[in-house]
Amino acid sequence: MKHRPWIKAALVAGNLACAAAASASAAAAAPAPTAHRIGFDKYSFQIDGKRVYLWSGEVHPYRLPSPGLWPDIFQKMKAAGFNTASIYFSWGYHSPREGQYDFSGVRDLDRLLDDARDAGIYVIARPGPYINAEVDSGGFPLWLTEKPVKNRSPDPAYLKLADQWMTQIDRILARHQLSDGRGTVIAYQVENEYYNGSPAGRAYMQHLEDKARADGITVPLVGNHNATFVSGKGAVEVSGWDYYPQGFDCSHPSQWKPAPDMAEHRFAGEPLFTAEFQGGAFDPWGGPGYARCAQLISDRFANVFYKQNIAAGATAQNFYMLFGGTSWGWQAIPQNYTSYDYGAAITESRQFDPKYYEDKRIGYFLHAATPITKTDAMAPGRLDNPRLVDRARINPDTGTQFHLVHQGDSTASAVEQTHLALSLKEGAFEVPQQAGTAITVDGREGKLLVADAMLGATRMVYSTSELMTDATIGDRDIAVLYGRRGTDGETLLGFAARPKVTVLSGQVTQHWGKNGLRLDYRHDGLARVLVEGGPRPLLLLLGDDQATERVWRQDTPRGPVLLLGSHLLRSARYDGSTLALTGDGDSDAHAELFAAGAAAVRWNGQPLAVARTASDGLALTLPVPQPVVLPALDHWTRRAGAPEIARGFDDAKWRVANLTTTRSVTRPGTLPVLFADDYGFHTGNTWYRGHFTVDARHAAPTGLRLKVMSGGNGGAYSVWLNGHFLGSVTRNDVGSFGFPAGMIVPGDNVVSVLTVDMGHEEDYDSTGENRTARGIVSAEPLGADARAITWRLQGAIADEDPQRGPYNFGGLYGERQGWPLHPGPAADWQPATLPSADATPGVTWYRASVPLDLPRGQDTSLGLQIKDAPGRHYRATIFVNGWQMGNYIADLGPQHRFPIPDGVIDPHGNNDITIAVWKTDASPGGLGTVSLVDFGSYTSPVDVDTVR
Ligand code: IPT
């Protein structure tokens, strides 16, 4: 028996809706915290004894540096039926230096966790200390590259450092636990994908668990270690699996690999929990781009794979990622570019991918079909199409049946039809019963059908439509059933006496028989049928899949609210008989509201005219967005940015490379050690200047052979001798540079080398890979002794900008001078036009100031786009108001559009765009055309403070 201390944690009843409602009326005095009991059994997690389906999405605060937008993400999740967010916390993001921790500004995690609570979102906290996550060093701090400790092990030197972080993060998480009612943290993940079940590995896990408990963590400890820490020392309470069935190559998005059977990964006594299930994929430098990842992990993927997990009995599913965001600054790992869009349901620019709507259909269903939280496998129903398969589950208490009718080959793409034999309380049925119709299962679709169920107070014997939601609103029940456009639907409702049926809209026929009322229809738009005669009237909304996109539900303490229409319904709150809604509107202004006791309606604070509809709802006309006109970026200035190239540049204050030993796992090729991290330079560009003397006693080297490690495909370095360009190396480590005799001068000669650290490796295998060298690994002068060259180096200035933190700046001259924030006198910048025809290799900075005055009351998602003629060889680092929001490589790609979150960019003020361009060759053509882009604009309550 495992140790389950949280069982005794608390007593009082309550639910998440209460927590959300309580804080929604935030003006009122803070309610006394109400403790909650978090438990689980083999069926599901439970809160105060009530079963809950955790429908969860992964989001990373360090990938959205604008706290004003955190509620936007949580509200968009909640509106899609998600009740949980799984959140990594990145040690390195909060710790610029050993012993120093920052939880302010964009790093304010109390604010983040309050925002999750206010949106009604539970949190699975994943604080590491190691997180992987395609983030620099897998979340280890940059300064850990200077510590030759044994990462992710019981090495006391490592644990001492890791415990510093755990103390800090646990203290915050402990303030937000559901167990004592002060927040919605519902579970705590220990480490990440740690598969080391050796005694040492177990000691490490046990240490972290003991530490969490000692720090006041009382919620269940969970893991994503697959089968490793299920029992024995270091075991977590609930083990989960990480599963990415399609892998991470998005270049063939229509080729699918089959669905796994998660039932094979069940652990005795624990709910089936997918700690990370594929919600998209990361994309490498030079990759096919995130649009392809969204096609690979499409709405169809969600439909087939997530439903299969439900049919396998999963009651806690987390999708990695749900909103990926931006690896801004130098947070990306060497393999990936700045965008971490991930092809996720909510795009990097906070728009809805089609998968959002599929997640929503399933999420609403899971919320409405409460018997799904306690099911056992049952015998499947017989099908008359051998290419289709039924997988069935039954709730042992209610008898509710769930049948997933799906393609036997989950990758099949042909449309199939079938009949399904059901054995129900009323007897045996072959459905659909109506002659000449069938259940249609599209290629890459699963139909999750419910039978022997209740729609509010009405018995639903079966339906060949899928259930989206049902809600008791006032004195009647409203249920939404749906199917793909053009397919047949048939729903049998149990009634003792023939009810009155009114078809309010659409084409629906009725048949009264001994088993009740059968409705036959075709899914097409939205049909409405009112059925009266049962305990409560039932309004059935029969929709096609497209119609479901504009069905929104919110739950209030006074019952559920349904809105048909709008781009997004964020929240609903009763204020007496006024219903205050917040949401986003697009060009379709029509909406119909179903809400009990709402005499008046407000939308984002404004009163709306209301009129009764034929379905006894309220017709609303929502405000539509104003057109957005973005100014052209045509007032650029420029400034030279690589004085380090010149022989006479003063590098007297630079670090002299004098180390003969290293903390890296890479062996130096020559001495002294030249690795940037060993000298404290951890981000972006690092300059090296090698001096050699030519006089009567010292002959000049004839050249230089270099090995430089940048990390990944996006690496590069450029070399100059006494101000003359010798060449650049891209996508390779090794280069040889001859010294033309005419360039050598008597006395001091200088080789200048510009390098870049494209991010530190993760440490997936706990081998210290984050300490892989960056910068020069070997420097061999040709025809001379290595000691003939004395090297000095200069990279990023640590702590340059505490607000923007340790990843924002690299070590370019303009960064060391702070130009993205303080460009200096205007006279230092010369007018420039883009695209640039410049042929000079090196670094040039560009600046433009853009006043914006976008429509108020509107959430417009902006970004910057760079377009280039082919054949340009340069790289650009993009700053907006001092925030480094992107790295661009013209000849590698694929990223050309860089979303800039509101808050970083000011839609109602002046914005400074500063771009550092490192041109790697001498052919004409520097920075291309730069423009603002609009990713989407909606009327909205979102109004964000700038983070400047
Ligand atoms: C899994 C990691 O746990 C997660 O941090 C992230 O890196 C994800 O992969 C990929 O985006 S590891 C799994 C692929 C073996």
PDB file of C-alpha atoms and ligand atoms in Angstrom, residues 58 60 62 88 126 130-135 189 192-193 195 224 226 242-244 248 276 280-282 320-321 333 336 340 342 762 764, ligand 1:
ATOM      1  CA  GLU A  58       0.073  21.555 -21.544  1.00  0.00           C
ATOM      2  CA  HIS A  60       4.341  26.865 -20.419  1.00  0.00           C
ATOM      3  CA  TYR A  62       7.991  30.844 -19.831  1.00  0.00           C
ATOM      4  CA  TYR A  88       6.203  22.885 -16.525  1.00  0.00           C
ATOM      5  CA  ARG A 126       5.626  19.888 -13.180  1.00  0.00           C
ATOM      6  CA  TYR A 130      14.670  18.712 -15.037  1.00  0.00           C
ATOM      7  CA  ILE A 131      11.829  19.217 -17.549  1.00  0.00           C
ATOM      8  CA  ASN A 132      13.226  18.543 -21.049  1.00  0.00           C
ATOM      9  CA  ALA A 133      10.521  20.506 -22.959  1.00  0.00           C
ATOM     10  CA  GLU A 134      12.802  21.588 -25.841  1.00  0.00           C
ATOM     11  CA  VAL A 135      13.968  24.407 -23.635  1.00  0.00           C
ATOM     12  CA  GLN A 189       4.849  15.659 -11.040  1.00  0.00           C
ATOM     13  CA  ASN A 192      10.390  14.223 -15.913  1.00  0.00           C
ATOM     14  CA  GLU A 193      10.564  11.087 -18.016  1.00  0.00           C
ATOM     15  CA  TYR A 195      13.575   6.000 -16.414  1.00  0.00           C
ATOM     16  CA  ASN A 224       5.414  10.459 -16.531  1.00  0.00           C
ATOM     17  CA  ASN A 226       6.003   5.151 -17.899  1.00  0.00           C
ATOM     18  CA  ASP A 242       4.038   9.820 -22.433  1.00  0.00           C
ATOM     19  CA  TYR A 243       2.937   8.884 -25.911  1.00  0.00           C
ATOM     20  CA  TYR A 244       3.718  10.538 -29.243  1.00  0.00           C
ATOM     21  CA  PHE A 248       8.178  14.495 -34.667  1.00  0.00           C
ATOM     22  CA  GLU A 276       1.746  13.559 -22.114  1.00  0.00           C
ATOM     23  CA  GLY A 280       1.336  18.447 -31.869  1.00  0.00           C
ATOM     24  CA  ALA A 281       5.030  18.177 -32.639  1.00  0.00           C
ATOM     25  CA  PHE A 282       8.138  20.312 -32.480  1.00  0.00           C
ATOM     26  CA  TYR A 320       1.405  18.180 -25.064  1.00  0.00           C
ATOM     27  CA  MET A 321       1.140  20.984 -26.229  1.00  0.00           C
ATOM     28  CA  ILE A 333      17.320  24.170 -27.851  1.00  0.00           C
ATOM     29  CA  ASN A 336      14.432  24.026 -32.739  1.00  0.00           C
ATOM     30  CA  TYR A 340       7.087  26.560 -30.318  1.00  0.00           C
ATOM     31  CA  TYR A 342       3.845  22.896 -31.958  1.00  0.00           C
ATOM     32  CA  GLU A 762      18.906  18.952 -22.992  1.00  0.00           C
ATOM     33  CA  TYR A 764      17.518  13.498 -21.437  1.00  0.00           C
TER      34      TYR A 764
HETATM   35  C1  IPT B   1       8.774  14.335 -23.937  1.00  0.00           C
HETATM   36  C2  IPT B   1       9.207  15.254 -22.811  1.00  0.00           C
HETATM   37  O1  IPT B   1       8.753  14.797 -21.567  1.00  0.00           O
HETATM   38  C3  IPT B   1       8.728  16.652 -23.029  1.00  0.00           C
HETATM   39  O2  IPT B   1       9.388  17.500 -22.142  1.00  0.00           O
HETATM   40  C4  IPT B   1       8.976  17.094 -24.440  1.00  0.00           C
HETATM   41  O3  IPT B   1      10.350  17.128 -24.648  1.00  0.00           O
HETATM   42  C5  IPT B   1       8.327  16.111 -25.374  1.00  0.00           C
HETATM   43  O4  IPT B   1       8.876  14.866 -25.197  1.00  0.00           O
HETATM   44  C6  IPT B   1       8.529  16.415 -26.828  1.00  0.00           C
HETATM   45  O5  IPT B   1       8.070  17.660 -27.145  1.00  0.00           O
HETATM   46  S1  IPT B   1       9.921  12.992 -24.079  1.00  0.00           S
HETATM   47  C7  IPT B   1       9.214  11.825 -25.206  1.00  0.00           C
HETATM   48  C8  IPT B   1       9.189  12.292 -26.584  1.00  0.00           C
HETATM   49  C9  IPT B   1      10.066  10.599 -25.137  1.00  0.00           C
END
